[in-house]
Amino acid sequence: MKDKKVLVVGGGGRCHAIVDALSRSPQVAKIWCAPGNAGIGLQAENVPLKDTDVPGLLAFAQREGIDLTVVGPEAALAVGIVDAFRAAGLRIFGHTQAATRIESSKEFAKQLMEQYGIPTAAYRSFDDFQEALDYVNARPFPAVLKYDGLAAGKGVVIAAGPEEAEAALRSMLLDEAFGKGRVVVEDFLTGPEFSFMAFVDGERVYPMPLAQDHKRAFDGDKGPNTGGMGAYTGLPFITDEDREFALHSILEAAAKAMCAEGCPLSGVLYGGLMKTPAGIKVIEFNARFGDPETEVVLPLLESDIYEIFEAVACGRPAAQPVWRDAVSLGVVLASKGYPGSYPKGAEIRGVDQVDAKVYHMGTRCEGDRLLTNGGRVMMVVAEGKDVRDAQRKVYAELGKISCDALFYRRDIAHVALDGRLLDGKALSATIKEELRERVGKLEIKYGRKPSLAVIIVGNNPASQVYVRNKVKTAIYVGMNSRLITMAEDASEESLLQMIDTLNRDPEVDGILVQLPLPKQICEERVIDAIAKEKDVDGFHVLNVGDLWLGRPCSVPCTPKGILRLIDESGLDLSGKVAVVVGRSNIVGKPVAKLLLDRHATVIIAHSRTKDLKSITLQADVLVVAVGRENIVTGDMVKPGAVVIDVGMNRNAEGKLCGDVDFVAARQRASWITPVPGGVGPMTIAMLMENTVECFLARVGQ
Ligand code: AMP
Ligand code: GLY
């Protein structure tokens, strides 16, 4: 029977989505929303009461004979609206004040997770400034500092170094910027973040589809943090096993833990989760629907939301909700200037033409004109068969809205559509671990360790960094390593003599001369002076020759590492077009040869090749080794290509960058290497591997 009266507490886009879902219920006759907004007013009756005005809301609910009240914002929960309604015998969906601590107190949440084994970043909490500072300074940076309480999303500081940490602790603990409170200091985690929400009633958990928010204001996740600029469902980076783990070991575990603590949940539990290299961990819990996740999740609900809300409010079991098997994506329109200051009152046209859901966040009506009235103004949400489909629909509909005072991100869901990272840092770490084990066994078997001699001539600062890294890594994998330093003005003869000594030294397996060399020394002569079987770089003319003839040899480290990275993508090179931009003897040419060996069709070009774009656009695999920033732009990448960026340049801001416009290329590539962290670490790992191989050849294996 369509006879239920519902009061929704709150007013933003999230509440508009709740009201919209309730309006689809076959049981709901009338909806009120306090305070609501202009858009909500089209589907419900707005009530001019603040969301934290508990006595006012209670009186209203009693007067109107409301059957069920649904609470949106955390502020109302934290002041105890649920406790007050229940005490008055009214039915309400939302957590008690005690249960809301899972969001309102970071320390409570961290203690709960620690006690019940729910995975999260290691932490400690403090109320003393000096103790907090000492702890932070004794730990690696960046450090994460969280004010313990509701701070409207502004209570988290990621401090890159000691000065930032001190300033943040000073403001939180000494100046009491958010009031008197404690600070939680936790380890910095990395990985993609996502939101997992569920309706929870005691130990009963009814999960919703996963969603991802976009917190930064501008494209490419740049600019200041905001309340959320868009969201989507259908996250490609979360596997079914990930979801199962998060459901059982995080959401259900938290629900059980709260029961055990005597403050059972009875509303929405929001897990702000991160997929870290060490598994899925909790960044934060919220005690309410997420915003803007709710706006994309609830439209997919096929079940009657009133039924779920009422069951949870009454503490009786409900059927698992049914969700449409589609992807939902929403883009927020915000006032120019947001999250800083912005003007209000600009007219928005065309909203009535939009063939998608429009949830209002900050709007008001003046006659029949719709005006901006907040930072985030509205959100346009559409469904599709996949992320790309939903994205295309939303952006097409957004084109119908006109208002000069608004802006929006054009890349919502880019994480889902971007190429995946070929993470050379992670892969090289695995290879180094394997080598370390292998080297340990070799030492036992042969009574000595593989050993690498590294020669550096002069004091080129970049070369100094490289050689130190190589020596450090050799020691890390358990090899002997020797660093030989010669003066800037050393003669070619003295260098050749040194090489000769090392060639004859039975204890040395690998010799490497760091390039470039000072002008007075001929590089080619020096490289060819290294005994072929100790040439771990693979630059010796005889090694190069053997490589082209397909005979056993030291394969140059960078090309070898590049092939390993391509293999990581899972691409079968046979019959594919590979384009190598750059034709140096140590990268471009050997890479081409290795690709030919895998039966690819190889095209070598260089930076001045005419109409380079028409060539790179054919590439299933594109290897760029030129050494010039942005020589390959996004439009030069064939959609779905594997892109390997060998470049190492310093841009105008002094930051390391590759030869490829990473952000633009990633939107078309299926896989791409970052710079730094792609090819660079692989080169060093391959150097270690080559040293072990030279050792094995020399001990007669
Ligand atoms: P919170 O208010 O707890 O959601 O934190 C705000 C944002 O800070 C999160 O969405 C994360 O992007 C970031 N953050 C919080 N804690 C960590 C952490 N331990 N490691 C890395 N990033 C974090
Ligand atoms: N979307 C983040 C939140 O609702 O807290």
XYZ file of C-alpha atoms and ligand atoms in Angstrom:
729
model
C 0.000 0.000 0.000
C 1.269 3.422 -0.920
C 0.668 5.081 2.429
C 4.055 5.684 4.083
C 5.227 9.138 5.121
C 8.982 9.640 5.155
C 11.155 12.464 6.468
C 14.694 12.748 5.040
C 17.122 14.830 7.091
C 19.714 16.724 5.071
C 19.936 18.758 1.933
C 22.752 18.044 -0.518
C 23.100 15.863 -3.591
C 23.299 12.787 -1.406
C 19.875 13.517 0.102
C 18.474 14.250 -3.330
C 19.558 10.748 -4.385
C 17.956 9.261 -1.247
C 14.729 11.164 -1.900
C 14.832 10.039 -5.536
C 15.254 6.398 -4.493
C 12.420 6.686 -1.961
C 10.168 8.235 -4.580
C 10.489 4.978 -6.566
C 9.161 2.956 -3.611
C 5.697 1.465 -4.087
C 5.042 2.063 -0.358
C 5.933 5.722 -0.048
C 3.095 8.220 -0.351
C 4.836 11.423 0.658
C 8.387 12.608 1.369
C 9.511 15.634 3.348
C 13.098 16.808 3.415
C 14.682 19.082 6.029
C 16.063 21.460 4.910
C 16.097 20.002 1.344
C 17.026 22.137 -1.656
C 15.558 23.448 -4.903
C 15.953 20.149 -6.753
C 14.689 18.048 -3.869
C 11.680 20.390 -3.751
C 10.544 18.937 -7.088
C 10.273 15.443 -5.580
C 9.557 16.139 -1.905
C 8.292 18.909 0.327
C 11.121 20.976 1.763
C 10.889 21.714 5.489
C 12.763 24.788 6.717
C 14.508 23.084 9.633
C 18.270 22.639 10.124
C 19.539 19.061 9.995
C 20.891 19.367 13.551
C 17.711 20.903 15.005
C 16.758 17.680 16.784
C 13.848 19.067 18.879
C 12.396 20.820 15.823
C 12.688 17.698 13.664
C 11.220 15.498 16.373
C 8.234 17.800 16.841
C 7.728 17.903 13.070
C 7.815 14.106 12.748
C 5.311 13.697 15.571
C 3.010 16.374 14.182
C 2.959 14.920 10.663
C 2.764 11.273 11.801
C 5.974 10.361 9.967
C 6.433 6.582 9.602
C 10.184 6.642 9.061
C 12.939 9.254 9.273
C 16.155 8.776 7.248
C 19.281 10.699 8.278
C 21.815 11.849 5.658
C 24.569 13.938 7.256
C 26.947 12.871 10.016
C 26.422 16.087 12.005
C 22.833 15.110 12.845
C 23.938 11.601 13.876
C 26.769 12.969 15.993
C 24.389 15.201 17.989
C 22.239 12.163 18.761
C 19.165 12.539 16.540
C 18.680 8.769 16.461
C 18.812 8.419 20.238
C 16.265 11.229 20.633
C 13.832 9.819 18.041
C 14.063 6.320 19.475
C 13.484 7.609 22.994
C 10.311 9.229 21.692
C 9.245 5.938 20.095
C 9.818 7.090 16.500
C 11.271 4.921 13.748
C 14.533 6.274 12.335
C 17.275 5.012 9.998
C 20.726 6.022 11.218
C 23.255 5.197 13.911
C 23.094 6.133 17.556
C 25.493 8.739 18.871
C 27.657 5.975 20.374
C 27.848 4.060 17.095
C 28.582 7.238 15.116
C 31.946 7.372 16.918
C 33.220 5.037 14.208
C 33.313 8.218 12.125
C 33.366 11.045 14.639
C 36.389 9.774 16.600
C 39.428 8.684 14.586
C 40.974 7.253 17.727
C 37.897 5.154 18.499
C 37.920 3.825 14.945
C 41.655 3.048 15.005
C 41.411 1.275 18.369
C 38.465 -0.755 17.138
C 40.379 -1.837 14.031
C 43.472 -2.700 16.032
C 41.545 -4.684 18.625
C 39.477 -6.645 16.091
C 42.220 -7.181 13.500
C 40.696 -5.027 10.770
C 43.500 -4.022 8.344
C 44.506 -0.351 8.524
C 47.670 1.782 8.686
C 49.759 1.467 11.863
C 49.137 4.441 14.149
C 49.557 6.130 17.516
C 47.576 8.934 19.027
C 48.698 11.912 21.087
C 47.490 14.922 22.994
C 50.976 16.169 23.773
C 52.636 18.277 21.084
C 56.219 17.281 21.890
C 55.486 13.554 22.120
C 53.659 13.661 18.814
C 56.508 15.560 17.191
C 59.147 13.128 18.492
C 57.147 10.153 17.219
C 56.627 11.695 13.778
C 60.282 12.586 13.429
C 61.353 9.066 14.339
C 59.192 7.595 11.532
C 59.581 7.747 7.752
C 57.928 10.601 5.845
C 55.401 11.351 4.500
C 53.445 11.179 7.738
C 49.662 11.274 8.002
C 48.266 13.458 10.795
C 44.576 13.330 11.611
C 42.729 15.551 14.007
C 40.559 13.335 16.193
C 37.053 14.579 15.561
C 34.748 15.921 12.901
C 36.705 18.606 11.094
C 34.591 18.914 7.931
C 37.164 16.937 5.952
C 39.929 19.391 6.800
C 41.445 17.468 9.671
C 43.891 15.365 7.639
C 47.390 16.575 6.806
C 49.855 14.534 4.750
C 53.189 16.004 5.857
C 56.007 15.522 3.345
C 58.731 16.496 5.807
C 59.488 17.595 9.373
C 58.598 21.280 8.899
C 55.145 20.543 7.529
C 54.537 17.991 10.277
C 55.547 20.428 12.993
C 53.334 23.188 11.584
C 50.340 20.849 11.393
C 50.841 19.462 14.911
C 51.272 22.991 16.223
C 47.995 24.081 14.660
C 46.079 20.993 15.843
C 47.516 20.570 19.357
C 48.817 23.979 20.455
C 46.604 26.452 18.573
C 43.622 24.057 18.721
C 42.486 25.096 15.253
C 39.590 22.612 15.336
C 39.066 22.760 19.122
C 40.649 20.758 21.905
C 41.458 17.244 20.828
C 43.901 14.496 20.089
C 45.887 13.746 16.958
C 46.238 10.345 15.322
C 49.570 9.856 13.542
C 49.567 7.024 11.032
C 51.730 5.460 8.341
C 51.315 6.683 4.798
C 49.747 4.074 2.510
C 49.700 4.012 -1.280
C 47.306 2.597 -3.850
C 43.963 3.441 -5.412
C 41.192 4.466 -3.023
C 37.604 3.323 -3.291
C 34.383 3.428 -1.310
C 32.469 0.432 -0.094
C 29.100 1.217 1.502
C 26.611 -1.116 3.122
C 23.326 -0.943 4.980
C 24.126 -2.400 8.394
C 21.809 -3.629 11.125
C 23.812 -5.094 13.994
C 25.708 -7.978 12.417
C 23.602 -7.965 9.236
C 25.418 -6.326 6.332
C 23.803 -5.524 2.964
C 26.565 -4.327 0.624
C 26.144 -1.732 -2.118
C 28.132 -1.562 -5.380
C 31.684 -0.221 -5.043
C 32.309 3.352 -6.129
C 35.190 5.746 -6.520
C 35.155 9.428 -5.657
C 37.360 12.128 -7.247
C 38.468 14.444 -4.467
C 40.686 16.908 -6.327
C 39.215 19.922 -8.101
C 40.864 19.589 -11.510
C 41.605 17.072 -14.263
C 44.452 14.648 -13.707
C 43.726 14.696 -9.934
C 45.326 18.127 -9.604
C 44.334 21.101 -7.515
C 42.896 21.383 -4.015
C 40.781 18.786 -2.223
C 37.028 19.200 -2.530
C 33.888 17.468 -1.290
C 34.055 15.295 -4.428
C 33.910 16.212 -8.110
C 32.461 13.016 -9.512
C 32.122 9.285 -8.965
C 31.445 6.046 -10.789
C 30.768 2.370 -10.166
C 32.277 -0.618 -11.959
C 35.836 -0.286 -10.649
C 38.131 -2.357 -12.851
C 40.992 -2.531 -10.355
C 39.022 -4.360 -7.674
C 38.739 -8.098 -8.249
C 35.955 -10.322 -6.918
C 38.407 -11.628 -4.312
C 39.241 -8.065 -3.256
C 35.557 -7.341 -2.800
C 34.946 -10.545 -0.843
C 37.877 -9.747 1.404
C 36.660 -6.205 2.005
C 33.129 -7.396 2.699
C 34.085 -10.100 5.205
C 37.281 -8.836 6.789
C 36.362 -5.164 6.870
C 32.629 -4.332 6.718
C 31.281 -7.473 8.404
C 34.184 -7.509 10.850
C 33.466 -3.896 11.789
C 29.750 -4.619 12.205
C 30.571 -7.521 14.566
C 33.109 -5.447 16.439
C 30.595 -2.670 17.035
C 28.110 -5.198 18.426
C 30.801 -6.570 20.712
C 31.526 -3.030 21.891
C 27.867 -2.578 22.795
C 27.143 0.049 20.160
C 25.654 -1.829 17.201
C 25.363 -0.088 13.849
C 21.914 0.652 12.430
C 22.454 2.704 9.296
C 25.008 3.022 6.535
C 28.613 2.020 7.099
C 30.982 3.624 4.619
C 34.419 2.068 4.221
C 36.952 4.466 2.694
C 39.375 1.763 1.537
C 42.690 1.613 -0.253
C 44.108 -1.219 -2.333
C 47.704 -1.143 -1.106
C 50.502 -3.468 -2.261
C 49.997 -5.257 1.071
C 46.260 -5.758 0.541
C 43.109 -3.761 1.141
C 43.200 -1.461 4.149
C 40.858 0.997 5.802
C 41.654 4.686 5.424
C 38.534 5.763 7.290
C 35.058 4.677 8.266
C 32.053 6.937 7.911
C 28.723 6.384 9.594
C 26.617 7.587 6.671
C 26.139 7.575 2.929
C 29.130 8.950 1.004
C 28.829 12.028 -1.129
C 29.057 11.906 -4.198
C 29.140 8.067 -4.190
C 25.476 7.796 -3.157
C 24.394 9.734 -6.234
C 25.872 7.046 -8.505
C 25.127 3.985 -6.358
C 21.449 4.422 -5.421
C 20.172 4.806 -9.010
C 21.270 1.190 -9.558
C 19.050 -0.115 -6.741
C 16.164 -2.203 -8.052
C 14.796 -3.189 -4.640
C 12.462 -0.990 -2.617
C 14.735 1.231 -0.519
C 11.951 1.916 1.967
C 11.844 -1.794 2.743
C 15.586 -1.789 3.538
C 15.490 1.411 5.595
C 12.530 0.186 7.600
C 13.982 -3.274 8.231
C 17.234 -1.762 9.541
C 15.361 0.814 11.635
C 13.254 -1.973 13.201
C 16.135 -4.420 13.567
C 14.547 -7.157 11.472
C 16.214 -9.048 8.616
C 15.724 -7.858 5.059
C 16.297 -9.562 1.710
C 19.656 -8.759 0.073
C 19.043 -5.710 -2.124
C 19.100 -6.260 -5.891
C 21.305 -3.972 -7.986
C 21.085 -3.414 -11.712
C 23.979 -4.923 -13.628
C 25.115 -1.639 -15.148
C 27.679 1.063 -14.521
C 26.718 4.449 -13.168
C 28.798 7.615 -13.510
C 28.258 11.146 -12.287
C 29.992 14.468 -12.805
C 29.683 17.409 -10.397
C 29.169 20.936 -11.689
C 30.829 23.367 -9.300
C 31.013 27.150 -9.051
C 34.212 28.607 -10.500
C 36.457 29.349 -7.527
C 35.299 26.352 -5.489
C 36.671 25.039 -3.089
C 37.830 28.606 -2.439
C 35.428 31.539 -2.536
C 32.944 31.819 -5.384
C 29.987 34.000 -6.381
C 26.391 32.758 -6.067
C 23.223 33.552 -7.977
C 24.296 32.813 -11.569
C 21.509 31.486 -13.787
C 21.747 27.877 -14.991
C 19.981 27.058 -18.263
C 19.199 23.861 -20.082
C 18.755 21.530 -17.096
C 15.241 20.606 -18.281
C 16.744 19.320 -21.554
C 19.009 16.827 -19.800
C 18.149 13.168 -20.370
C 19.881 11.840 -17.232
C 19.493 12.176 -13.508
C 20.290 15.625 -12.132
C 20.878 15.787 -8.401
C 20.946 19.263 -6.919
C 23.626 20.159 -4.403
C 23.635 23.938 -4.143
C 20.866 25.568 -6.174
C 17.905 27.826 -5.550
C 14.889 28.876 -7.577
C 13.822 32.427 -8.259
C 10.530 32.350 -10.065
C 11.159 29.817 -12.806
C 14.885 30.608 -12.986
C 17.393 28.156 -11.502
C 20.377 29.831 -9.789
C 23.690 28.645 -8.358
C 23.694 28.700 -4.581
C 26.775 26.813 -3.402
C 30.232 25.483 -4.186
C 29.095 22.192 -5.611
C 25.948 23.024 -7.553
C 24.606 19.841 -9.131
C 25.568 16.394 -10.319
C 24.580 14.758 -13.587
C 24.403 10.949 -13.405
C 23.885 8.415 -16.201
C 24.018 4.664 -16.583
C 25.806 2.659 -19.243
C 26.770 -0.884 -20.114
C 30.364 -0.093 -19.137
C 32.383 2.823 -17.798
C 33.175 4.265 -21.220
C 29.507 4.103 -22.234
C 28.325 5.820 -19.041
C 31.053 8.443 -19.367
C 30.080 9.235 -22.953
C 26.412 9.658 -21.984
C 27.081 11.944 -19.015
C 29.384 14.260 -20.932
C 26.944 14.441 -23.844
C 24.161 15.484 -21.452
C 26.395 17.967 -19.638
C 26.817 19.772 -22.939
C 23.149 20.808 -22.734
C 23.651 22.785 -19.524
C 24.906 26.319 -19.895
C 26.177 28.557 -17.134
C 29.351 30.639 -17.306
C 29.855 30.454 -13.553
C 30.300 26.656 -13.490
C 33.149 24.227 -14.175
C 33.471 20.449 -14.081
C 36.125 17.782 -14.481
C 36.339 16.174 -17.904
C 38.085 13.017 -16.758
C 35.765 11.349 -14.246
C 36.567 7.605 -14.177
C 39.947 8.169 -15.812
C 41.440 5.573 -13.477
C 39.104 3.003 -15.015
C 39.959 4.019 -18.555
C 43.641 4.883 -18.235
C 46.350 2.480 -19.230
C 47.733 0.390 -16.423
C 51.135 1.132 -14.983
C 54.093 -1.027 -15.910
C 55.660 -0.617 -12.519
C 59.412 -1.057 -12.996
C 60.079 -0.263 -9.378
C 57.902 -3.122 -8.142
C 59.093 -5.581 -10.785
C 62.754 -4.798 -10.162
C 62.189 -5.251 -6.426
C 60.857 -8.759 -7.084
C 63.788 -9.557 -9.372
C 66.257 -8.301 -6.780
C 64.669 -10.496 -4.094
C 64.989 -13.515 -6.372
C 68.608 -12.672 -7.150
C 69.383 -12.260 -3.476
C 68.194 -15.780 -2.819
C 70.076 -17.110 -5.824
C 73.312 -15.341 -4.872
C 73.117 -16.826 -1.380
C 72.909 -20.325 -2.888
C 75.736 -19.625 -5.352
C 78.029 -18.568 -2.547
C 77.400 -21.840 -0.726
C 77.953 -23.846 -3.889
C 81.074 -22.089 -5.239
C 82.625 -20.701 -2.087
C 82.613 -17.125 -3.333
C 80.142 -14.409 -4.281
C 79.681 -12.889 -7.738
C 81.550 -9.605 -7.799
C 81.084 -6.370 -9.675
C 83.659 -3.607 -10.194
C 82.315 -0.160 -11.044
C 84.606 2.573 -12.354
C 83.699 6.233 -12.315
C 85.927 8.918 -13.808
C 85.384 12.497 -12.633
C 82.569 13.922 -10.591
C 79.535 14.332 -12.813
C 76.792 14.500 -10.155
C 74.265 12.366 -12.094
C 76.904 9.680 -12.676
C 77.791 9.735 -8.977
C 74.165 8.969 -8.125
C 73.976 6.166 -10.694
C 77.148 4.400 -9.574
C 76.270 4.647 -5.921
C 72.923 3.105 -6.723
C 74.531 0.266 -8.649
C 77.032 -0.495 -5.896
C 74.329 -0.304 -3.227
C 72.105 -2.686 -5.149
C 74.969 -5.142 -5.728
C 75.590 -5.217 -1.990
C 71.858 -5.582 -1.345
C 71.608 -8.709 -3.494
C 74.614 -10.112 -1.644
C 77.386 -9.643 -4.220
C 80.841 -8.230 -3.709
C 81.111 -4.775 -5.116
C 83.989 -2.411 -5.615
C 83.757 1.268 -6.541
C 86.851 2.684 -8.254
C 86.994 6.445 -8.501
C 89.384 8.197 -10.879
C 90.031 11.916 -11.189
C 88.331 14.098 -13.823
C 91.662 14.603 -15.591
C 92.687 10.914 -15.511
C 94.381 9.801 -18.706
C 92.918 7.231 -21.047
C 96.010 5.146 -20.469
C 95.552 4.972 -16.706
C 91.920 3.932 -17.193
C 92.913 1.225 -19.697
C 95.485 -0.011 -17.217
C 92.886 -0.222 -14.478
C 90.574 -2.190 -16.781
C 93.426 -4.509 -17.679
C 94.099 -5.239 -14.005
C 90.418 -5.998 -13.420
C 90.266 -8.166 -16.548
C 93.028 -10.320 -15.109
C 91.659 -10.360 -11.545
C 90.070 -13.824 -11.054
C 87.896 -12.437 -8.254
C 86.121 -9.952 -10.564
C 83.152 -11.197 -12.624
C 81.710 -7.979 -13.962
C 83.258 -4.647 -14.972
C 81.297 -1.528 -15.658
C 82.589 1.905 -16.659
C 80.057 4.635 -15.988
C 79.367 6.773 -19.070
C 79.795 9.525 -20.135
C 83.563 9.832 -19.803
C 85.566 13.085 -19.802
C 86.565 14.447 -23.234
C 90.179 13.276 -23.168
C 89.044 9.637 -23.107
C 87.642 7.687 -26.067
C 84.552 5.801 -24.818
C 84.589 3.188 -27.553
C 88.214 2.232 -26.889
C 87.523 1.955 -23.171
C 84.425 -0.231 -23.585
C 86.183 -2.531 -26.014
C 89.067 -2.880 -23.550
C 86.795 -4.641 -21.059
C 87.076 -8.414 -21.450
C 84.002 -9.546 -23.376
C 83.051 -12.075 -20.715
C 83.148 -9.413 -17.966
C 81.209 -6.790 -19.954
C 78.057 -6.690 -17.792
C 76.662 -3.661 -19.639
C 76.730 -5.547 -22.944
C 78.253 -2.574 -24.771
C 81.399 -4.351 -26.036
C 81.612 -4.621 -29.827
C 81.825 -8.419 -29.583
C 78.748 -8.588 -27.351
C 76.861 -6.303 -29.721
C 77.941 -8.488 -32.628
C 76.887 -11.698 -30.875
C 73.541 -10.158 -29.986
C 72.825 -9.492 -33.676
C 74.080 -12.939 -34.634
C 71.844 -14.571 -32.057
C 74.759 -16.050 -30.081
C 75.118 -16.129 -26.278
C 76.247 -12.750 -24.919
C 75.607 -10.103 -22.290
C 72.389 -8.407 -23.405
C 72.503 -4.639 -22.709
C 70.680 -3.941 -19.448
C 68.179 -1.282 -20.503
C 66.910 -3.210 -23.556
C 66.719 -6.384 -21.492
C 64.705 -4.549 -18.824
C 62.392 -3.101 -21.487
C 61.558 -6.566 -22.795
C 60.798 -7.728 -19.258
C 58.416 -4.798 -18.813
C 56.653 -5.570 -22.106
C 56.290 -9.178 -20.954
C 54.647 -7.911 -17.761
C 51.820 -6.503 -19.896
C 51.096 -10.019 -21.139
C 51.329 -8.918 -24.785
C 52.397 -11.578 -27.280
C 54.777 -9.696 -29.573
C 54.508 -12.100 -32.475
C 53.100 -10.322 -35.510
C 52.690 -7.012 -33.665
C 54.072 -3.694 -34.863
C 56.772 -2.305 -32.600
C 58.071 1.219 -33.158
C 61.345 2.258 -31.554
C 61.965 5.999 -31.512
C 65.697 6.506 -30.948
C 68.459 4.501 -32.568
C 71.352 4.598 -30.148
C 73.712 1.637 -29.937
C 72.927 1.009 -26.298
C 69.115 1.302 -26.350
C 67.287 1.775 -29.662
C 69.166 -0.745 -31.792
C 69.438 -3.612 -29.282
C 65.762 -3.147 -28.318
C 64.869 -3.456 -31.996
C 66.848 -6.678 -32.229
C 65.210 -8.177 -29.135
C 61.776 -7.290 -30.540
C 62.679 -8.887 -33.885
C 63.683 -12.041 -32.014
C 60.130 -12.159 -30.668
C 58.770 -11.979 -34.227
C 57.494 -8.419 -34.043
C 57.553 -6.148 -37.090
C 59.976 -3.448 -36.021
C 60.231 0.117 -37.260
C 63.095 2.301 -36.050
C 62.633 6.034 -36.175
C 64.244 9.009 -34.510
C 63.190 12.379 -33.265
C 63.586 14.043 -36.677
C 61.813 11.339 -38.678
C 59.295 13.005 -40.995
C 55.678 12.635 -39.924
C 56.661 10.658 -36.845
C 53.026 10.599 -35.712
C 51.878 8.505 -38.690
C 54.514 5.935 -37.686
C 53.922 5.903 -33.937
C 50.168 5.583 -34.531
C 50.813 2.115 -35.996
C 52.656 0.929 -32.908
C 51.210 -1.855 -30.775
C 54.384 -1.377 -28.770
C 55.975 2.036 -28.678
C 59.463 2.402 -27.190
C 60.697 5.983 -26.909
C 64.358 6.633 -26.116
C 65.230 10.094 -27.374
C 65.886 12.167 -24.283
C 63.573 15.077 -25.005
C 60.467 16.004 -23.015
C 57.089 15.383 -24.719
C 58.525 14.190 -28.025
C 55.536 11.807 -27.995
C 52.205 13.507 -27.277
C 48.947 11.739 -26.417
C 47.579 11.924 -29.963
C 50.621 10.011 -31.251
C 49.688 6.877 -29.285
C 47.613 4.128 -30.890
C 44.664 3.286 -28.612
C 45.512 0.165 -26.626
C 49.286 0.403 -27.199
C 51.965 -0.642 -24.718
C 54.127 2.453 -24.188
C 57.684 2.255 -22.844
C 59.263 5.593 -21.989
C 63.051 5.385 -21.651
C 63.535 9.161 -21.390
C 64.983 10.809 -18.306
C 64.782 14.563 -18.588
C 64.538 17.425 -16.157
C 61.715 19.774 -17.064
C 61.530 23.533 -16.465
C 60.401 22.963 -12.854
C 63.364 20.666 -12.233
C 61.177 17.563 -12.055
C 62.194 14.269 -13.684
C 60.104 13.452 -16.723
C 60.228 11.122 -19.697
C 59.920 11.586 -23.458
C 56.177 10.898 -23.456
C 53.345 13.157 -22.291
C 52.392 10.697 -19.593
C 48.926 11.936 -18.597
C 47.667 12.258 -22.186
C 49.334 9.059 -23.427
C 47.970 7.071 -20.504
C 44.421 7.832 -21.569
C 45.028 5.888 -24.803
C 47.611 3.297 -23.816
C 46.671 -0.083 -22.358
C 49.950 -0.131 -20.414
C 52.546 2.582 -19.832
C 55.751 3.008 -17.840
C 56.026 5.931 -15.431
C 59.106 8.149 -15.233
C 60.718 7.788 -12.788
C 59.909 4.245 -11.647
C 59.664 2.497 -15.022
C 62.667 1.548 -17.115
C 65.279 3.063 -14.737
C 64.986 0.564 -11.880
C 64.829 -2.313 -14.393
C 68.210 -1.346 -15.849
C 69.844 -1.776 -12.462
C 68.094 -5.087 -11.798
C 69.277 -6.396 -15.181
C 72.815 -5.268 -14.410
C 72.737 -7.468 -11.341
C 71.345 -10.345 -13.352
C 74.079 -9.924 -15.981
C 76.733 -9.994 -13.257
C 75.362 -13.274 -11.941
C 75.333 -14.655 -15.493
C 78.955 -13.584 -16.076
C 79.866 -15.243 -12.785
C 78.155 -18.492 -13.814
C 79.870 -18.488 -17.210
C 83.224 -17.971 -15.499
C 82.779 -20.702 -12.893
C 81.999 -22.984 -15.806
C 78.223 -23.326 -15.660
P 40.165 10.890 5.672
O 39.564 12.169 6.147
O 40.577 9.973 6.760
O 39.327 10.255 4.615
O 41.482 11.283 4.875
C 41.399 12.135 3.755
C 42.301 11.633 2.670
O 43.656 11.615 3.113
C 42.010 10.218 2.250
O 40.975 10.118 1.335
C 43.321 9.800 1.672
O 43.445 10.261 0.345
C 44.319 10.523 2.526
N 44.816 9.620 3.572
C 44.300 9.445 4.796
N 45.011 8.531 5.499
C 45.994 8.105 4.703
C 47.065 7.157 4.851
N 47.272 6.471 5.980
N 47.905 6.984 3.817
C 47.725 7.672 2.661
N 46.742 8.578 2.469
C 45.882 8.791 3.464
N 33.087 10.862 -0.662
C 33.693 10.959 0.579
C 32.762 11.022 1.715
O 31.564 10.981 1.562
O 33.246 11.129 2.827
